[in-house]
PDB file of C-alpha atoms in Angstrom:
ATOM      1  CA  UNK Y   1       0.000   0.000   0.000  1.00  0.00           C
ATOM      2  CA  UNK Y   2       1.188   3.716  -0.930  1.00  0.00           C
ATOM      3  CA  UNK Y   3       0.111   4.704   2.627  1.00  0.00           C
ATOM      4  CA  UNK Y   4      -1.715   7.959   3.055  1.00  0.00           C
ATOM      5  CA  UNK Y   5      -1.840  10.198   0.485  1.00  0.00           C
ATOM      6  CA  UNK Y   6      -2.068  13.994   0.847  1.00  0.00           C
ATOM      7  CA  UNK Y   7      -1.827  16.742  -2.307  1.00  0.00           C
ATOM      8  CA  UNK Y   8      -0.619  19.291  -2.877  1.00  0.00           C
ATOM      9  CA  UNK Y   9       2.998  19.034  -0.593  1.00  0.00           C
ATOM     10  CA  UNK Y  10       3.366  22.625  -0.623  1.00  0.00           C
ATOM     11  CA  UNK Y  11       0.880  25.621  -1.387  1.00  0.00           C
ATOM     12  CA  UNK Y  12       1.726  28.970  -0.875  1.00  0.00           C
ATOM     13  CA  UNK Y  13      -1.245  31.347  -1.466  1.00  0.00           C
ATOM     14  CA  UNK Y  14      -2.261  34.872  -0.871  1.00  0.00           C
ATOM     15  CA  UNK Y  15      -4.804  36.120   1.967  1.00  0.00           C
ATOM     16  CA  UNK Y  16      -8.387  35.464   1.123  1.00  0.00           C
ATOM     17  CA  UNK Y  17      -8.261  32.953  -1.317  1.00  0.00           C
ATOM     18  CA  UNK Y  18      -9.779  29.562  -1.118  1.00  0.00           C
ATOM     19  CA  UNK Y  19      -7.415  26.565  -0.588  1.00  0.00           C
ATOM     20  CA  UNK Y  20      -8.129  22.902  -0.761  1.00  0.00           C
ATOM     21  CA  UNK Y  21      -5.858  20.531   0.664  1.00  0.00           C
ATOM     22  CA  UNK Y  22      -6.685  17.084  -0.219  1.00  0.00           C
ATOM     23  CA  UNK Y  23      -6.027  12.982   1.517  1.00  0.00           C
ATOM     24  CA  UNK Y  24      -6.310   9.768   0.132  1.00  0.00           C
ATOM     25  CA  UNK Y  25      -6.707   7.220   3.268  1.00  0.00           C
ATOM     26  CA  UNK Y  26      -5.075   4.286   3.131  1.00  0.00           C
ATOM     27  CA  UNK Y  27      -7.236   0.880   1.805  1.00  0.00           C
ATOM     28  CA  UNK Y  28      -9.581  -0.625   4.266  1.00  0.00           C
ATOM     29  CA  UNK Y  29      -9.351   2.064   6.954  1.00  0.00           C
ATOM     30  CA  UNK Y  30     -12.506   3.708   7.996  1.00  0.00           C
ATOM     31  CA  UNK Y  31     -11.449   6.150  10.251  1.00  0.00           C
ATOM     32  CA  UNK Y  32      -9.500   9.399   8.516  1.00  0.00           C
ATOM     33  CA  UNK Y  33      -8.203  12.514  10.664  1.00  0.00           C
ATOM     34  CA  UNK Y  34      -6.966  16.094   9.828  1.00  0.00           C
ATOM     35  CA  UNK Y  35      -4.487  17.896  12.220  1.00  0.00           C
ATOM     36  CA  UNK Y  36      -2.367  21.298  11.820  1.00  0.00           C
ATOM     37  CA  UNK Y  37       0.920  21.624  12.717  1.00  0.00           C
ATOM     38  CA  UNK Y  38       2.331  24.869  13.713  1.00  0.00           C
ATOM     39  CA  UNK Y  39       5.229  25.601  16.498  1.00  0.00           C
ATOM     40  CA  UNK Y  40       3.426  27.849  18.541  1.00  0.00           C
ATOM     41  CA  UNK Y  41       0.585  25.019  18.763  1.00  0.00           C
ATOM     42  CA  UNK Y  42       1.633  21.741  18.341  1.00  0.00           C
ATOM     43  CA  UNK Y  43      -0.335  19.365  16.964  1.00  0.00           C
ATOM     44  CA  UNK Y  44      -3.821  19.422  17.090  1.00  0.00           C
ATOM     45  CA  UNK Y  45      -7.029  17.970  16.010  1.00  0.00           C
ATOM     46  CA  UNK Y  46      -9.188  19.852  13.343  1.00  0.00           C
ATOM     47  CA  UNK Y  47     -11.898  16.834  12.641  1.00  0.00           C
ATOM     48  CA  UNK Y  48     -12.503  13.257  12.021  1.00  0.00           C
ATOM     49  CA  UNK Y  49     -14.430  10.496  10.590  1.00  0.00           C
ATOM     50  CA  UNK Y  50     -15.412   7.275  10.788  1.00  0.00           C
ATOM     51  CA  UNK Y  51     -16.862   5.522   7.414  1.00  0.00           C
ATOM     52  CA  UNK Y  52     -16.935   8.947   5.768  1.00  0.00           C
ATOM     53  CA  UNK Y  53     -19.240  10.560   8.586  1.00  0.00           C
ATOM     54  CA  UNK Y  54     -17.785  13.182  10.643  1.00  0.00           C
ATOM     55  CA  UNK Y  55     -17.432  12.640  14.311  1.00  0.00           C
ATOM     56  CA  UNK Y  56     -15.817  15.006  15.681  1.00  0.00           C
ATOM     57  CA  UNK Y  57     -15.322  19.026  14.074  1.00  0.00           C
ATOM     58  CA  UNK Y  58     -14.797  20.349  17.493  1.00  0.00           C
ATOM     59  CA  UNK Y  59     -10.977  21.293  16.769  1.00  0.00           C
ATOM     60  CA  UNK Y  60     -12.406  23.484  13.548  1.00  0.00           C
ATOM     61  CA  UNK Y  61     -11.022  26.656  14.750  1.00  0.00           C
ATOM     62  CA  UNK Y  62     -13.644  29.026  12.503  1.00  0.00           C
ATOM     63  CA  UNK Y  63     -16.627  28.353  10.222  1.00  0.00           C
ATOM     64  CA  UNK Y  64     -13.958  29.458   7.373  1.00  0.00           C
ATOM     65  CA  UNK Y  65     -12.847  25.742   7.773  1.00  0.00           C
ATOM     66  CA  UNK Y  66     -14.545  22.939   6.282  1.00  0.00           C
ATOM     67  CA  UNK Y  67     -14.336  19.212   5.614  1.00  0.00           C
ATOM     68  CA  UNK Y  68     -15.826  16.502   3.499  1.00  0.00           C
ATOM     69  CA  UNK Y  69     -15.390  12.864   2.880  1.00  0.00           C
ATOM     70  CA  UNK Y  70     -17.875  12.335  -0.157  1.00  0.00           C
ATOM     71  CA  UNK Y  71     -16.408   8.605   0.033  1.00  0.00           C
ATOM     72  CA  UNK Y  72     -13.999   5.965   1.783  1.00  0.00           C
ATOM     73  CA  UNK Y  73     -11.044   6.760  -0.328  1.00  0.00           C
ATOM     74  CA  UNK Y  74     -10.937  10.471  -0.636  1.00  0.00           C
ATOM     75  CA  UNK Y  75     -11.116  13.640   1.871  1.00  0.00           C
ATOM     76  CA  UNK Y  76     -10.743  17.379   1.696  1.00  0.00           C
ATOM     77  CA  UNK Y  77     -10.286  20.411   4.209  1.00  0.00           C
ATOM     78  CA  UNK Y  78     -11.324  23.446   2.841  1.00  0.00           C
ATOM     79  CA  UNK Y  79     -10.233  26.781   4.142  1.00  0.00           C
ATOM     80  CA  UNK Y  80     -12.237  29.754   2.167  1.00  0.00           C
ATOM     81  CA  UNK Y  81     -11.175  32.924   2.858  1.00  0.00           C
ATOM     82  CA  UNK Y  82      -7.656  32.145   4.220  1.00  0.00           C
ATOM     83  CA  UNK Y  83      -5.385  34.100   6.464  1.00  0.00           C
ATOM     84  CA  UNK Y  84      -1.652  34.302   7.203  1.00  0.00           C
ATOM     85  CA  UNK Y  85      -2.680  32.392  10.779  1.00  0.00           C
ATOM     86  CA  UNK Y  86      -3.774  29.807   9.191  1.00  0.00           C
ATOM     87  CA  UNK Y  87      -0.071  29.238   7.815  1.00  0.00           C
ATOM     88  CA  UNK Y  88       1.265  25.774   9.176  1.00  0.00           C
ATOM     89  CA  UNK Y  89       1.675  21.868   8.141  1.00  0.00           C
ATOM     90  CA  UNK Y  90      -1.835  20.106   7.797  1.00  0.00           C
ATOM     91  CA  UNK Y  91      -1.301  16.016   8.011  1.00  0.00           C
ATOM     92  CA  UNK Y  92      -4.314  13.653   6.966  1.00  0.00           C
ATOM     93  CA  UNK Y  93      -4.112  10.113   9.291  1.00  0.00           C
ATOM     94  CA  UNK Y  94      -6.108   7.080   8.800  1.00  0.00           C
ATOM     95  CA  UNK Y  95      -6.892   4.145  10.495  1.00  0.00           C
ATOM     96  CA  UNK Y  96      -8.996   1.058  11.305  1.00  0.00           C
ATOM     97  CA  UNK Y  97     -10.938   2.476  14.705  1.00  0.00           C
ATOM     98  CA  UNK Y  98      -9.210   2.550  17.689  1.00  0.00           C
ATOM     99  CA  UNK Y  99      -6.223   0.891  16.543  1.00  0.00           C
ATOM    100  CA  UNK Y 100      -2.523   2.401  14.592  1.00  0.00           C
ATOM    101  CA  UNK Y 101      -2.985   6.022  13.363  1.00  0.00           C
ATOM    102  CA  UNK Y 102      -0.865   6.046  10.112  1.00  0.00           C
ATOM    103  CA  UNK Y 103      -0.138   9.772   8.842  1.00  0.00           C
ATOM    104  CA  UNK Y 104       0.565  10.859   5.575  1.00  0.00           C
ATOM    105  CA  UNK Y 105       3.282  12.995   4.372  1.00  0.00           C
ATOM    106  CA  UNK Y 106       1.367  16.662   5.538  1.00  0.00           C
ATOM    107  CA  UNK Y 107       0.849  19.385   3.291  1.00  0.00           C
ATOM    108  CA  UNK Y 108       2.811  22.590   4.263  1.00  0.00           C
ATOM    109  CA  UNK Y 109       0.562  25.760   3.785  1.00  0.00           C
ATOM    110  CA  UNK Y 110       1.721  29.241   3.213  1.00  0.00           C
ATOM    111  CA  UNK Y 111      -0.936  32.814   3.269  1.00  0.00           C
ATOM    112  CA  UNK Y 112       0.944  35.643   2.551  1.00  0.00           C
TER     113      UNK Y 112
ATOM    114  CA  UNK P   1      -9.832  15.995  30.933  1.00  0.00           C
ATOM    115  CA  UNK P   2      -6.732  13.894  29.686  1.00  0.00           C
ATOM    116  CA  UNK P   3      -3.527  15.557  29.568  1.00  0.00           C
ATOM    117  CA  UNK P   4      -0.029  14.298  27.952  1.00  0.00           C
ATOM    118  CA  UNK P   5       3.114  15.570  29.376  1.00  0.00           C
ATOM    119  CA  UNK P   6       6.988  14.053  27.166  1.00  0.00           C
ATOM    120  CA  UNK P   7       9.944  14.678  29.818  1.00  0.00           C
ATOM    121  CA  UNK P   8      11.997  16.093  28.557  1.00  0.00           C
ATOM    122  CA  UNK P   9      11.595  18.534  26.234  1.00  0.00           C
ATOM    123  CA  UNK P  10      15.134  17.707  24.690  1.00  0.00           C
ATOM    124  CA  UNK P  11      17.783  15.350  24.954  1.00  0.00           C
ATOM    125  CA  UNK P  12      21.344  15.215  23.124  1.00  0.00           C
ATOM    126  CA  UNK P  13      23.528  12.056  24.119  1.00  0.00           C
ATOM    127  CA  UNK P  14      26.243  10.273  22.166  1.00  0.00           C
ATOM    128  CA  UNK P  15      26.162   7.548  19.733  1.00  0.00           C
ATOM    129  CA  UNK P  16      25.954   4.026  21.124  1.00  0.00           C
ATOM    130  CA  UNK P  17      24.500   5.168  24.507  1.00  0.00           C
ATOM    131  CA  UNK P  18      20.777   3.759  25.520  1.00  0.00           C
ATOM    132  CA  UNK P  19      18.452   5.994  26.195  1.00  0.00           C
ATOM    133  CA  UNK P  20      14.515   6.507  28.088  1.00  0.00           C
ATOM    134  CA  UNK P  21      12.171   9.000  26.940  1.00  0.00           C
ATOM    135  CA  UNK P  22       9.269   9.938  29.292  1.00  0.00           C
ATOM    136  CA  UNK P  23       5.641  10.366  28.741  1.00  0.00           C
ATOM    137  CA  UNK P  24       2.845  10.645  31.440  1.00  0.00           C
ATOM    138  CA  UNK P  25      -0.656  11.269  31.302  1.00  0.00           C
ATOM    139  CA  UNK P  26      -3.251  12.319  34.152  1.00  0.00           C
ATOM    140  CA  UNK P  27      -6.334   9.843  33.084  1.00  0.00           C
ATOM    141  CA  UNK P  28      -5.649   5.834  33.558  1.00  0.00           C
ATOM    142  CA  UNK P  29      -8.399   5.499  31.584  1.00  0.00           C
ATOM    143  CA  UNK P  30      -6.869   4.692  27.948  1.00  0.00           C
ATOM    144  CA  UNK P  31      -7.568   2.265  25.313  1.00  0.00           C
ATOM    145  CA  UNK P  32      -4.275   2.753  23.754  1.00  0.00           C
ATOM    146  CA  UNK P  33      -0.582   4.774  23.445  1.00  0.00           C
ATOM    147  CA  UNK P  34       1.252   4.760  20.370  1.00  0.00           C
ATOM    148  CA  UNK P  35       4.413   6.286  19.745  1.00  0.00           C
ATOM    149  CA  UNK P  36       5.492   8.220  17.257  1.00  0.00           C
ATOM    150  CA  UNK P  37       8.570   9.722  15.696  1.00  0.00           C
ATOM    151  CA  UNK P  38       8.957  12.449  13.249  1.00  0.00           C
ATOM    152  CA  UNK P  39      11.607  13.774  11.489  1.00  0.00           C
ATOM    153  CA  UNK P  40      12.002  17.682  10.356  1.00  0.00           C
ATOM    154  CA  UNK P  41       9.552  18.205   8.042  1.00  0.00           C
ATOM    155  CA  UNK P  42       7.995  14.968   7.609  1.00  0.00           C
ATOM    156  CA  UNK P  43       4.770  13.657   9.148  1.00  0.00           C
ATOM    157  CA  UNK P  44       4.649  11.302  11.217  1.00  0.00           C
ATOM    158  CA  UNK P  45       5.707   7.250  11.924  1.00  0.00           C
ATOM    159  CA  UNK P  46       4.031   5.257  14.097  1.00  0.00           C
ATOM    160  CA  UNK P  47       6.679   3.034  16.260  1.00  0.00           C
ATOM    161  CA  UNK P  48       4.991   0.786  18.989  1.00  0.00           C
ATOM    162  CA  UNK P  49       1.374   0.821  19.350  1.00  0.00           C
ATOM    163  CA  UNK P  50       0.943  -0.904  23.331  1.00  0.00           C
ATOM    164  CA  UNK P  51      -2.880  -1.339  23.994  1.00  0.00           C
ATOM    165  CA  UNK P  52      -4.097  -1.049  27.345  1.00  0.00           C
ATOM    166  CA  UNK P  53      -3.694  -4.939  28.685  1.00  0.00           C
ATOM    167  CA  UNK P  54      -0.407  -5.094  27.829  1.00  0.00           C
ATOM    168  CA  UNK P  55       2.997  -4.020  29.446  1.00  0.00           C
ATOM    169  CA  UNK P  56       5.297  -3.135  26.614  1.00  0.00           C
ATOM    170  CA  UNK P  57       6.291  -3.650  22.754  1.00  0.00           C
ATOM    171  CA  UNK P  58       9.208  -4.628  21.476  1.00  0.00           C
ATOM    172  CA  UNK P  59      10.721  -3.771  17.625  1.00  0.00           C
ATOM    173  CA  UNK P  60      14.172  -3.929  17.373  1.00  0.00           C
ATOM    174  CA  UNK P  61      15.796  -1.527  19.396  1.00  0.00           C
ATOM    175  CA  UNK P  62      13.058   0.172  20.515  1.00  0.00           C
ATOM    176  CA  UNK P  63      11.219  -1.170  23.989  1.00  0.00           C
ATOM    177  CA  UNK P  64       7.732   0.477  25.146  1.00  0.00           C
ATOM    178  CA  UNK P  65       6.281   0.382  28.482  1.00  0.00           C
ATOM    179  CA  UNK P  66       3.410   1.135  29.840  1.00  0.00           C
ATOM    180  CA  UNK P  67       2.164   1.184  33.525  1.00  0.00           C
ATOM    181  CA  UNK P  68      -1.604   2.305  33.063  1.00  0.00           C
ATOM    182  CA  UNK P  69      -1.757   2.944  37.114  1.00  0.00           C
ATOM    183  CA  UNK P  70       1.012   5.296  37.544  1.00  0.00           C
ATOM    184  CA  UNK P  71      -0.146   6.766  33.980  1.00  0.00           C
ATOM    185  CA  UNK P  72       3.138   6.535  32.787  1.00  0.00           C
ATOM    186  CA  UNK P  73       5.569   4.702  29.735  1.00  0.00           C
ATOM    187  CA  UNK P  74       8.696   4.848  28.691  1.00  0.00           C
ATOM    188  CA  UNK P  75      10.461   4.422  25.433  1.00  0.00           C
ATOM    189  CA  UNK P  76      14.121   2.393  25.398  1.00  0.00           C
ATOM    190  CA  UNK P  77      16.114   2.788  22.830  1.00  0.00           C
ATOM    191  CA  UNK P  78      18.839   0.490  22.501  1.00  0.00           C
ATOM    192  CA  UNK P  79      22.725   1.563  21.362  1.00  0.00           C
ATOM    193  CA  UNK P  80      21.774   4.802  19.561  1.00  0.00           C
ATOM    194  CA  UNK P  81      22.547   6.325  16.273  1.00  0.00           C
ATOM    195  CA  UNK P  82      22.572   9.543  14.456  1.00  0.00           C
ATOM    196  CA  UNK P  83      19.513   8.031  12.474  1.00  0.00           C
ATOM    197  CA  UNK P  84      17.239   8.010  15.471  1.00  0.00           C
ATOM    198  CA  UNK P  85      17.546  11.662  15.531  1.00  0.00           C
ATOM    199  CA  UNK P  86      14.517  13.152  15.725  1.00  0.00           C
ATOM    200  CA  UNK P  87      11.606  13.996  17.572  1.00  0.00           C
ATOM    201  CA  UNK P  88       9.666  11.375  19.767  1.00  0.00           C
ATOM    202  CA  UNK P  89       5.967  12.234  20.533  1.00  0.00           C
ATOM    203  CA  UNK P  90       3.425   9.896  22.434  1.00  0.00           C
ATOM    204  CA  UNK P  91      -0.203   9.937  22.432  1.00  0.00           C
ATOM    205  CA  UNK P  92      -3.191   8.583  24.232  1.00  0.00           C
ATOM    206  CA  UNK P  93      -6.381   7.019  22.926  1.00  0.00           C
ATOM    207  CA  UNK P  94      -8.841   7.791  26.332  1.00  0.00           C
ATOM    208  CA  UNK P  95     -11.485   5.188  26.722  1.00  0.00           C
ATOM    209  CA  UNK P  96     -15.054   7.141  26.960  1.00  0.00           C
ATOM    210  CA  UNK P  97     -17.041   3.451  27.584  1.00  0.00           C
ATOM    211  CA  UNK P  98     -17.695   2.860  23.888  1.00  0.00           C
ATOM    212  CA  UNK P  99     -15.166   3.099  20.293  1.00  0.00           C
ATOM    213  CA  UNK P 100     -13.326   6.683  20.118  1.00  0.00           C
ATOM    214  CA  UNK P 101     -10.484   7.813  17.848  1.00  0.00           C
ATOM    215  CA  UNK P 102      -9.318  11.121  19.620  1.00  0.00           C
ATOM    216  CA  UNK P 103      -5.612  10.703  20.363  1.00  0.00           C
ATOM    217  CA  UNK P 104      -4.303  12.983  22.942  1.00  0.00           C
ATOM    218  CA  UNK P 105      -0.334  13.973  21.734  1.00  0.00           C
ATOM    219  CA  UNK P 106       2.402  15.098  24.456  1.00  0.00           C
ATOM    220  CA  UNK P 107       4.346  17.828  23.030  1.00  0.00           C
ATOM    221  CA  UNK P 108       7.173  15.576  22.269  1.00  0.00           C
ATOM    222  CA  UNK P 109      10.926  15.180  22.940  1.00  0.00           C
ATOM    223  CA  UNK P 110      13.790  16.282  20.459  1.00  0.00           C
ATOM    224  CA  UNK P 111      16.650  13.759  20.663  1.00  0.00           C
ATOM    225  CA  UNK P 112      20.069  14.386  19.080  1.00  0.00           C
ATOM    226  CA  UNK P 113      22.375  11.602  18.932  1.00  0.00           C
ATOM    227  CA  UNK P 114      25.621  12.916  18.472  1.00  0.00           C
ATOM    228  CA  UNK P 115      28.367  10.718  15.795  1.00  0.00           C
TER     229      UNK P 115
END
């Protein structure tokens, strides 16, 4: 298996435009995550699902944040309008419930 | 609520020594901890997953313990290299009665292993 998935690597983009980062899960796992990275932070939460429903948004820091999981192999997080804050490295994770969280490679955002 | 605390923050030793990282966390009440490394940049690897009715994990040089009462564990690493440079996070998978996915991460520890 490829393991997780997540496109693009790198974005840089300018304040108030939308961005859409973008996870492939890995084959057979129902649960998929999204966290932000960021120094200041850590690592935290943002939302996740188990067989493509969300369970948990309550680490969405602002309605300008949104996610979908239309099916079992493919996810997005949508940030529309963005902001220099919400600079930092977003990872997707997947996993069969309660068991190994695998993470994918993270995509590193950039609002100037 | 469940908090995660990696002692210490940093750690440099030289090559070939063994080493213990630290993590603690204030609710006995987990399902799981997994440990994780990640290197600069990257996302990250998951290590030794040790579910709640064992004691430790073993893979290679690495050792995992867990003592659910004391709500601690401890990662050994065994005759260090350069290559295990990087930074060592734990997390927490709290049991709420029923199936739930929210790990809780430490902060993490930043090893150096010096050549």
């Amino acid at each position: 298996d490829a393991g997780v998935i997540q496109s693009p690597r790198h974005e840089v983009t300018e304040m108030g435009q939308e961005v859409t980062l973008r996870c492939k899960p890995i084959s057979g796992h129902n649960s998929l995550f999204w966290y932000r990275q960021t120094m200041m932070r850590g690592l935290e939460l943002l939302i996740y699902f188990n067989n493509n429903v969300p369970i948990d948004d309550s680490g969405m820091p602002e309605d300008r944040f949104s996610a979908k999981m239309p099916n079992a192999s493919f996810s997005t997080l949508k940030i529309q309008p963005s902001e220099p804050r919400d600079s930092a490295v977003y990872f997707c994770a997947s996993s069969v419930p309660s068991y190994e969280q695998y993470f994918g490679p993270g995509t590193r955002l950039t609002v100037t | 609520k469940q908090e995660v605390t990696q002692i210490p923050a940093a750690l440099s030793v030289p090559e070939g020594e063994n080493l213990v990282l630290n993590c603690s966390f204030t609710d006995s009440a987990i399902y799981n901890l997994q440990w994780f490394r990640q290197d600069p940049g990257k996302g990250l690897t998951s290590l030794l997953l040790i579910q709640s009715s064992q004691r430790e994990q073993t893979s290679g040089r690495l050792n995992a313990s867990l003592d659910k009462s004391s709500g601690r564990s401890t990662l050994y690493i065994a005759a260090s290299q350069p290559g295990d440079s990087a930074t060592y996070l734990c997390a927490v998978l709290p049991f709420y009665g029923g199936a739930t996915n929210k790990l809780i991460f430490g902060t993490g520890t930043l090893l150096a292993v010096q050549p």
